Amino acid sequence: MTDTTPTTDGAGPLPTGEPWVTHETKPYWDATAEGRLDLPCCTVCDLVIWYPRAICPDCHTSEVEWRTMSGRGTVHSFTITRAGVSRKWREHLPIVVAYVQLEEGPIVLTNIVDVDPATVAIDMAVTAVFHDTGHGNAILRFTATGS
Ligand SMILES: [Zn+2]
C-alpha cells in the first residue's frame, strides 16, 4: 500500500484533479502522499469514520484520533461506465466505479483500476493504490489484490 506511482489502465492513469483540502481533512490527504490510508476513529464508540471529519457521526463526540488502515477491502457494489463522461475521462473508458468496504468497516466510493472490468465482482478482494495528484497528495483507488 506504499506505492504512490500512478498505475495505468489501458489508457494511462485516471485523471486526479486537485482535492479540496481543509483543516479537517488535511491529515487524510497528507497520509495519501505517503501511500497510507489514515482515517479518523472515534475513541468513544470506536467507529472508523468515512469521510474524514472531526466529529463522530454516530455519537457526536470530537474525541477522534487518526489511525492507519490496512488498505484492504472488498467490492461491495460496482458499475462499469462505458459512455457519458467528460472529455478528460473519455479516453479511459470503461471506468469501474465501485463502493469498496474497507476491512475496518467503512464503505468508500472509488474506482477499481488496473483490472479487466469484466473480472470485477462483488466481494472481490481489493487493495488500495494511490494516484499522485501533483498537488502534494494522492487519490485513493483500489486494484485487485495480488495484481
Ligand atoms: Zn463515536
CSV table of C-alpha atoms and ligand atoms in Angstrom, one decimal:
chain,number,residue,atom,x,y,z
A,1,MET,CA,0.0,0.0,0.0
A,2,THR,CA,3.0,2.3,-0.1
A,3,ASP,CA,3.3,2.6,-3.9
A,4,THR,CA,2.4,6.1,-4.9
A,5,THR,CA,3.4,5.6,-8.5
A,6,PRO,CA,0.3,6.2,-10.7
A,7,THR,CA,-0.8,3.0,-12.1
A,8,THR,CA,-2.2,2.6,-15.5
A,9,ASP,CA,-5.1,1.0,-17.2
A,10,GLY,CA,-5.4,0.7,-20.9
A,11,ALA,CA,-5.3,4.5,-21.5
A,12,GLY,CA,-2.9,5.6,-18.7
A,13,PRO,CA,-3.8,6.7,-15.2
A,14,LEU,CA,-7.2,8.0,-14.5
A,15,PRO,CA,-7.4,11.8,-14.0
A,16,THR,CA,-7.0,13.0,-10.5
A,17,GLY,CA,-7.7,16.8,-10.2
A,18,GLU,CA,-6.8,18.8,-7.1
A,19,PRO,CA,-8.6,17.8,-4.0
A,20,TRP,CA,-10.2,20.4,-1.7
A,21,VAL,CA,-8.0,20.1,1.4
A,22,THR,CA,-9.5,21.6,4.6
A,23,HIS,CA,-8.1,21.7,8.1
A,24,GLU,CA,-10.4,18.8,8.9
A,25,THR,CA,-9.2,16.6,6.0
A,26,LYS,CA,-5.5,17.6,5.9
A,27,PRO,CA,-4.3,14.5,7.9
A,28,TYR,CA,-6.1,12.3,5.4
A,29,TRP,CA,-4.5,14.0,2.4
A,30,ASP,CA,-1.1,14.2,3.9
A,31,ALA,CA,-1.1,10.4,4.5
A,32,THR,CA,-2.1,9.7,0.9
A,33,ALA,CA,1.1,11.5,-0.2
A,34,GLU,CA,3.0,8.8,1.7
A,35,GLY,CA,0.8,5.9,0.4
A,36,ARG,CA,-1.2,5.5,3.6
A,37,LEU,CA,-4.9,5.4,4.2
A,38,ASP,CA,-5.4,7.2,7.5
A,39,LEU,CA,-8.9,7.8,8.8
A,40,PRO,CA,-10.3,9.4,12.0
A,41,CYS,CA,-11.6,6.9,14.5
A,42,CYS,CA,-13.9,7.6,17.4
A,43,THR,CA,-12.3,6.9,20.8
A,44,VAL,CA,-15.7,6.8,22.5
A,45,CYS,CA,-17.7,4.4,20.2
A,46,ASP,CA,-14.8,3.0,18.1
A,47,LEU,CA,-16.4,4.0,14.8
A,48,VAL,CA,-14.0,4.3,11.8
A,49,ILE,CA,-15.2,7.5,10.2
A,50,TRP,CA,-15.6,7.9,6.4
A,51,TYR,CA,-15.5,10.5,5.0
A,52,PRO,CA,-12.8,12.1,7.2
A,53,ARG,CA,-14.2,14.6,9.7
A,54,ALA,CA,-13.5,15.9,13.1
A,55,ILE,CA,-16.8,14.8,14.8
A,56,CYS,CA,-18.1,11.3,15.1
A,57,PRO,CA,-21.3,11.0,13.0
A,58,ASP,CA,-22.6,8.2,15.3
A,59,CYS,CA,-22.1,9.6,18.9
A,60,HIS,CA,-21.2,13.2,18.0
A,61,THR,CA,-18.1,13.4,20.1
A,62,SER,CA,-15.0,15.3,18.9
A,63,GLU,CA,-12.8,12.6,20.6
A,64,VAL,CA,-11.4,11.2,17.4
A,65,GLU,CA,-7.8,10.0,16.6
A,66,TRP,CA,-6.2,9.2,13.3
A,67,ARG,CA,-5.3,5.6,12.6
A,68,THR,CA,-3.7,3.9,9.6
A,69,MET,CA,-6.0,1.5,7.8
A,70,SER,CA,-4.8,-1.8,6.2
A,71,GLY,CA,-5.6,-0.7,2.7
A,72,ARG,CA,-7.5,-3.9,2.2
A,73,GLY,CA,-11.2,-4.3,1.3
A,74,THR,CA,-13.8,-6.0,-0.8
A,75,VAL,CA,-16.0,-4.8,-3.6
A,76,HIS,CA,-19.4,-4.0,-2.1
A,77,SER,CA,-21.0,-2.9,-5.3
A,78,PHE,CA,-19.9,-1.5,-8.6
A,79,THR,CA,-20.9,-0.3,-12.1
A,80,ILE,CA,-19.0,-0.1,-15.3
A,81,THR,CA,-19.2,3.3,-17.0
A,82,ARG,CA,-18.8,2.9,-20.8
A,83,ALA,CA,-20.1,6.3,-22.0
A,84,GLY,CA,-21.4,9.7,-20.9
A,85,VAL,CA,-18.3,11.1,-19.2
A,86,SER,CA,-16.5,14.4,-19.8
A,87,ARG,CA,-13.7,14.6,-22.3
A,88,LYS,CA,-10.8,14.1,-19.9
A,89,TRP,CA,-12.3,10.8,-18.8
A,90,ARG,CA,-13.4,9.6,-22.2
A,91,GLU,CA,-10.1,8.1,-23.2
A,92,HIS,CA,-10.1,6.0,-20.0
A,93,LEU,CA,-13.4,4.2,-20.7
A,94,PRO,CA,-14.6,1.8,-19.5
A,95,ILE,CA,-14.2,3.0,-15.9
A,96,VAL,CA,-15.2,0.9,-12.9
A,97,VAL,CA,-16.9,2.9,-10.2
A,98,ALA,CA,-17.3,1.0,-7.0
A,99,TYR,CA,-18.2,1.0,-3.4
A,100,VAL,CA,-15.4,-0.8,-1.6
A,101,GLN,CA,-15.9,-1.9,2.0
A,102,LEU,CA,-12.7,-1.4,3.9
A,103,GLU,CA,-11.5,-4.2,6.2
A,104,GLU,CA,-12.1,-1.8,9.1
A,105,GLY,CA,-15.7,-1.2,8.1
A,106,PRO,CA,-16.4,2.0,6.1
A,107,ILE,CA,-17.7,1.8,2.6
A,108,VAL,CA,-15.9,4.1,0.2
A,109,LEU,CA,-16.9,5.4,-3.2
A,110,THR,CA,-13.9,4.9,-5.5
A,111,ASN,CA,-12.6,3.4,-8.7
A,112,ILE,CA,-11.2,-0.1,-9.4
A,113,VAL,CA,-8.2,0.2,-11.7
A,114,ASP,CA,-5.6,-2.0,-13.5
A,115,VAL,CA,-8.1,-4.8,-13.9
A,116,ASP,CA,-10.2,-6.1,-16.8
A,117,PRO,CA,-13.6,-4.6,-15.9
A,118,ALA,CA,-15.2,-8.0,-16.9
A,119,THR,CA,-13.3,-9.6,-13.9
A,120,VAL,CA,-14.7,-7.2,-11.2
A,121,ALA,CA,-17.2,-8.9,-9.0
A,122,ILE,CA,-19.0,-8.4,-5.7
A,123,ASP,CA,-16.8,-9.5,-2.7
A,124,MET,CA,-13.6,-9.4,-4.9
A,125,ALA,CA,-10.6,-8.6,-2.7
A,126,VAL,CA,-9.0,-5.3,-3.4
A,127,THR,CA,-6.0,-3.3,-2.2
A,128,ALA,CA,-5.6,0.5,-2.0
A,129,VAL,CA,-3.4,2.3,-4.6
A,130,PHE,CA,-2.7,6.0,-4.6
A,131,HIS,CA,-2.6,8.2,-7.7
A,132,ASP,CA,-0.4,11.2,-7.4
A,133,THR,CA,-2.4,14.4,-8.0
A,134,GLY,CA,0.7,16.6,-8.5
A,135,HIS,CA,-0.5,18.8,-5.6
A,136,GLY,CA,1.2,17.1,-2.6
A,137,ASN,CA,-1.4,14.3,-2.2
A,138,ALA,CA,-3.0,11.4,-3.9
A,139,ILE,CA,-6.3,10.0,-4.9
A,140,LEU,CA,-7.3,6.7,-3.2
A,141,ARG,CA,-8.3,4.0,-5.6
A,142,PHE,CA,-8.3,0.2,-5.5
A,143,THR,CA,-7.0,-2.7,-7.6
A,144,ALA,CA,-7.4,-6.4,-7.4
A,145,THR,CA,-5.4,-7.9,-4.5
A,146,GLY,CA,-2.3,-9.6,-5.8
A,147,SER,CA,-2.3,-7.7,-9.2
B,1,ZN,ZN,-18.4,7.8,18.2
